[in-house]
Short mmCIF file of C-alpha atoms in Angstrom, two decimals:
data_model
loop_
_atom_site.label_atom_id
_atom_site.label_comp_id
_atom_site.label_asym_id
_atom_site.label_seq_id
_atom_site.Cartn_x
_atom_site.Cartn_y
_atom_site.Cartn_z
CA MET A 52 -0.10 0.00 -0.10
CA ASP A 53 1.41 3.46 -0.98
CA ARG A 54 1.74 6.44 1.44
CA LYS A 55 -1.49 8.27 -0.38
CA GLY A 56 -3.77 5.05 0.28
CA ALA A 57 -2.91 5.08 3.79
CA VAL A 58 -3.38 8.74 4.37
CA LEU A 59 -6.80 8.46 2.88
CA ILE A 60 -7.65 5.56 5.13
CA TYR A 61 -6.62 7.39 8.22
CA ILE A 62 -8.44 10.55 6.73
CA PHE A 63 -11.46 8.22 6.18
CA LEU A 64 -11.29 6.88 10.16
CA VAL A 65 -10.95 10.37 11.36
CA ILE A 66 -14.22 11.36 9.40
CA VAL A 67 -15.75 8.34 11.00
CA VAL A 68 -14.88 9.02 14.36
CA LEU A 69 -16.02 12.46 14.02
CA THR A 70 -19.28 11.84 12.78
CA ILE A 71 -19.86 9.24 15.53
CA LEU A 72 -19.21 11.73 17.98
CA GLY A 73 -21.17 14.70 16.45
CA VAL A 74 -24.24 12.19 16.28
CA ALA A 75 -23.69 11.12 19.92
CA ILE A 76 -23.35 14.87 21.16
CA PHE A 77 -26.43 15.87 18.97
CA ASN A 78 -28.53 12.88 20.60
CA LYS A 79 -27.60 13.90 23.99
CA SER A 80 -28.26 17.69 23.43
CA VAL A 81 -31.73 16.65 22.10
CA SER A 82 -32.27 14.33 24.89
CA GLU A 83 -31.52 16.82 27.46
CA ARG A 84 -33.52 19.32 25.92
CA SER A 85 -36.53 16.98 25.87
CA LEU A 86 -36.11 16.23 29.44
CA ALA A 87 -35.91 20.13 30.36
CA GLN A 88 -39.46 20.41 28.68
CA GLN A 89 -40.92 17.85 30.34
CA TYR A 90 -39.62 18.93 33.60
CA VAL A 91 -40.93 22.68 32.80
CA GLU A 92 -44.13 21.24 31.65
CA SER A 93 -44.75 18.94 34.38
CA THR A 94 -44.14 21.67 36.92
CA GLN A 95 -46.47 23.77 34.99
CA ALA A 96 -49.08 21.01 35.21
CA PHE A 97 -48.84 20.66 38.84
CA TRP A 98 -49.48 24.57 39.78
CA LEU A 99 -52.24 24.45 37.04
CA ALA A 100 -53.84 21.54 39.28
CA GLU A 101 -53.10 23.86 42.47
CA ALA A 102 -55.02 26.38 40.66
CA GLY A 103 -57.88 23.90 40.09
CA VAL A 104 -57.97 23.35 43.78
CA ASN A 105 -58.02 26.97 44.62
CA GLN A 106 -60.89 27.61 42.43
CA ALA A 107 -62.71 24.68 44.07
CA LEU A 108 -62.31 25.87 47.63
CA SER A 109 -63.60 29.39 46.22
CA ALA A 110 -66.77 27.73 44.60
CA LEU A 111 -67.04 25.52 47.88
CA ARG A 112 -66.90 28.61 49.87
CA ASN A 113 -69.82 30.32 48.02
CA ASP A 114 -71.90 27.21 47.63
CA TYR A 115 -71.00 24.17 49.67
CA ASP A 116 -73.75 22.17 48.32
CA THR A 117 -73.90 22.51 44.77
CA ALA A 118 -70.13 24.06 44.00
CA SER A 119 -68.62 23.07 40.41
CA VAL A 120 -65.25 24.09 38.63
CA SER A 121 -65.76 24.41 34.79
CA ALA A 122 -62.32 23.70 32.61
CA THR A 123 -59.93 26.90 32.34
CA GLU A 124 -57.33 27.53 30.23
CA LEU A 125 -54.53 29.36 32.22
CA GLY A 126 -51.14 30.32 30.86
CA ALA A 127 -49.35 27.42 28.81
CA GLY A 128 -52.18 24.92 29.98
CA GLU A 129 -55.52 24.35 31.49
CA PHE A 130 -56.97 22.94 34.52
CA SER A 131 -60.55 20.91 35.61
CA ALA A 132 -61.74 19.98 38.97
CA GLN A 133 -64.34 17.37 39.88
CA ILE A 134 -66.07 17.94 43.31
CA SER A 135 -67.84 14.85 44.63
CA ALA A 136 -69.67 14.60 47.79
CA SER A 137 -69.91 12.20 50.94
CA GLY A 138 -71.99 13.36 53.79
CA SER A 139 -71.14 16.67 54.77
CA ASP A 140 -67.43 16.07 53.21
CA ARG A 141 -66.03 16.95 49.86
CA THR A 142 -63.49 15.63 47.63
CA VAL A 143 -61.76 17.64 45.02
CA VAL A 144 -59.78 15.93 42.52
CA SER A 145 -58.01 18.78 40.11
CA THR A 146 -56.14 18.16 37.02
CA GLY A 147 -53.48 20.24 35.29
CA GLU A 148 -52.52 19.69 31.46
CA VAL A 149 -50.18 21.42 29.26
CA PRO A 150 -50.53 22.37 26.52
CA SER A 151 -54.50 23.14 26.71
CA GLY A 152 -56.73 22.20 23.63
CA GLY A 153 -55.15 18.95 22.54
CA THR A 154 -53.41 15.89 23.57
CA ALA A 155 -51.89 16.61 26.89
CA ARG A 156 -47.72 15.98 26.97
CA SER A 157 -47.91 16.82 30.80
CA SER A 158 -50.40 15.82 33.32
CA ARG A 159 -50.45 16.18 37.15
CA ASP A 160 -53.46 15.55 39.73
CA ILE A 161 -54.16 16.77 42.94
CA GLN A 162 -56.74 15.17 45.33
CA VAL A 163 -57.77 17.21 48.44
CA GLU A 164 -60.25 16.14 51.16
CA ILE A 165 -62.24 18.62 52.96
CA SER A 166 -64.83 18.48 55.90
CA LYS A 167 -66.83 21.52 57.20
CA ASP A 168 -67.28 19.81 60.62
CA ILE A 169 -66.12 21.49 63.16
CA PRO A 170 -63.50 19.58 65.34
CA ALA A 171 -64.75 18.23 68.76
CA ASN A 172 -62.31 20.27 70.72
CA PHE A 173 -62.57 23.57 68.57
CA TYR A 174 -64.88 25.77 71.12
CA ASP A 175 -62.44 24.33 74.14
CA ASN A 176 -60.06 26.90 73.05
CA ALA A 177 -59.77 30.54 73.05
CA ILE A 178 -57.61 30.57 69.92
CA TYR A 179 -57.63 27.75 67.22
CA SER A 180 -55.38 28.37 64.38
CA ALA A 181 -53.98 26.22 61.76
CA GLY A 182 -51.68 28.99 60.67
CA GLU A 183 -49.53 31.34 62.30
CA VAL A 184 -50.36 33.18 65.54
CA ASP A 185 -48.68 36.53 66.32
CA LEU A 186 -49.64 38.14 69.58
CA ASN A 187 -47.52 41.33 69.86
CA GLY A 188 -46.56 43.23 72.96
CA ASN A 189 -47.88 42.63 76.42
CA SER A 190 -50.91 44.40 76.73
CA TYR A 191 -53.37 41.48 76.42
CA THR A 192 -54.41 38.28 78.13
CA VAL A 193 -55.69 35.36 76.50
CA ASN A 194 -58.32 33.63 79.15
CA GLY A 195 -58.35 30.12 78.01
CA ASN A 196 -56.54 27.42 75.92
CA VAL A 197 -54.45 28.10 72.56
CA ILE A 198 -54.02 25.70 69.72
CA TYR A 199 -52.08 26.23 66.72
CA GLY A 200 -50.74 24.12 63.72
CA ASP A 201 -47.88 26.59 62.34
CA ASP A 202 -45.82 29.05 64.59
CA LEU A 203 -46.94 31.42 67.56
CA ASP A 204 -45.31 34.33 68.84
CA TYR A 205 -46.53 35.03 72.40
CA SER A 206 -45.69 35.78 76.02
CA GLN A 207 -46.49 32.87 78.24
CA ASN A 208 -47.58 35.19 81.16
CA ASN A 209 -50.37 36.32 79.06
CA ILE A 210 -51.98 33.36 78.25
CA THR A 211 -53.98 31.82 81.27
CA GLY A 212 -54.45 28.36 79.66
CA THR A 213 -52.52 25.59 78.03
CA VAL A 214 -50.64 26.21 74.78
CA THR A 215 -50.57 23.45 72.41
CA GLU A 216 -48.77 22.88 69.00
CA ASP A 217 -50.55 20.44 66.92
CA SER A 218 -49.54 20.39 62.96
CA SER A 219 -52.58 18.02 61.92
CA ILE A 220 -55.26 20.72 62.38
CA THR A 221 -55.96 22.12 59.07
CA PRO A 222 -58.24 25.43 58.06
CA LEU A 223 -62.07 24.98 58.43
CA ALA A 224 -63.59 24.69 54.93
CA ARG A 225 -66.82 26.33 56.10
CA PHE A 226 -67.27 28.16 59.32
CA ASP A 227 -70.64 28.26 61.13
CA PHE A 228 -70.81 31.89 62.32
CA GLN A 229 -74.16 31.52 63.64
CA GLU A 230 -73.30 28.27 65.71
CA LEU A 231 -70.35 30.24 67.14
CA ARG A 232 -72.77 33.55 68.10
CA ASP A 233 -75.32 31.14 69.80
CA LEU A 234 -72.65 29.81 72.19
CA SER A 235 -71.22 33.22 72.62
CA SER A 236 -74.95 34.72 73.49
CA ALA A 237 -75.41 31.73 75.95
CA GLN A 238 -71.97 32.36 77.63
CA GLN A 239 -72.74 36.21 77.44
CA ASN A 240 -69.89 36.82 75.49
CA VAL A 241 -71.19 38.80 72.64
CA TYR A 242 -70.05 42.43 72.12
CA VAL A 243 -71.28 45.21 69.86
CA PRO A 244 -69.73 48.62 69.21
CA ASP A 245 -71.22 51.12 71.13
CA HIS A 246 -70.01 54.86 70.64
CA ASN A 247 -66.35 53.63 70.35
CA LYS A 248 -66.46 50.81 72.84
CA LEU A 249 -67.61 47.24 73.11
CA VAL A 250 -70.50 46.44 75.30
CA ASN A 251 -72.01 43.33 76.28
CA GLU A 252 -75.55 43.09 74.16
CA ILE A 253 -77.01 41.04 76.86
CA THR A 254 -75.87 42.43 80.06
CA GLY A 255 -75.02 46.12 78.96
CA SER A 256 -71.53 45.55 80.96
CA GLU A 257 -68.64 47.41 79.32
CA VAL A 258 -66.38 44.62 81.02
CA PHE A 259 -64.96 41.91 78.91
CA PRO A 260 -65.83 38.47 80.26
CA SER A 261 -63.02 36.82 82.23
CA SER A 262 -63.46 33.30 80.98
#
């Protein structure tokens, strides 16, 4: 084999190797781009499903018995939510899909269980909060127990009852204010504003109840 033939073979081998490397790099780039797009669309679908849950909660607050949510386009996709009833409880299944108006490339579901029943120990507490409670300063007294689910900023000396952290408690989907008012009236703890002061509407007293 002469020298020219050997050079041609080497050049051919180099071209083959470079071609293989180029194809591999191209395929890797396409694969990574596809994975990145899938991640973005999956995240978008999740937040669309969250939007569906929020829409369902809003509908339940307005009409707990016949609430419904229509399919809604939002941003890059759409969400829909189904509300089913079991006694006084409600189950929300929300689906977010990307893109909208066709076959979804990414879909995420969120299921939420909702109960409007007031917890058995609810009225045993002066403060019952699933979120954060911030009692600023020292010019207050809480006559009773405090139960909270997130965070509490307070002065121990200003609370006469027990303080309990319970991360399992959740916000009430629907609160029966009439039930609370009836209980407050029975305890003579209902106050109304009267000339920039609070007055017990039952006793006429300006003094806050001690318990």
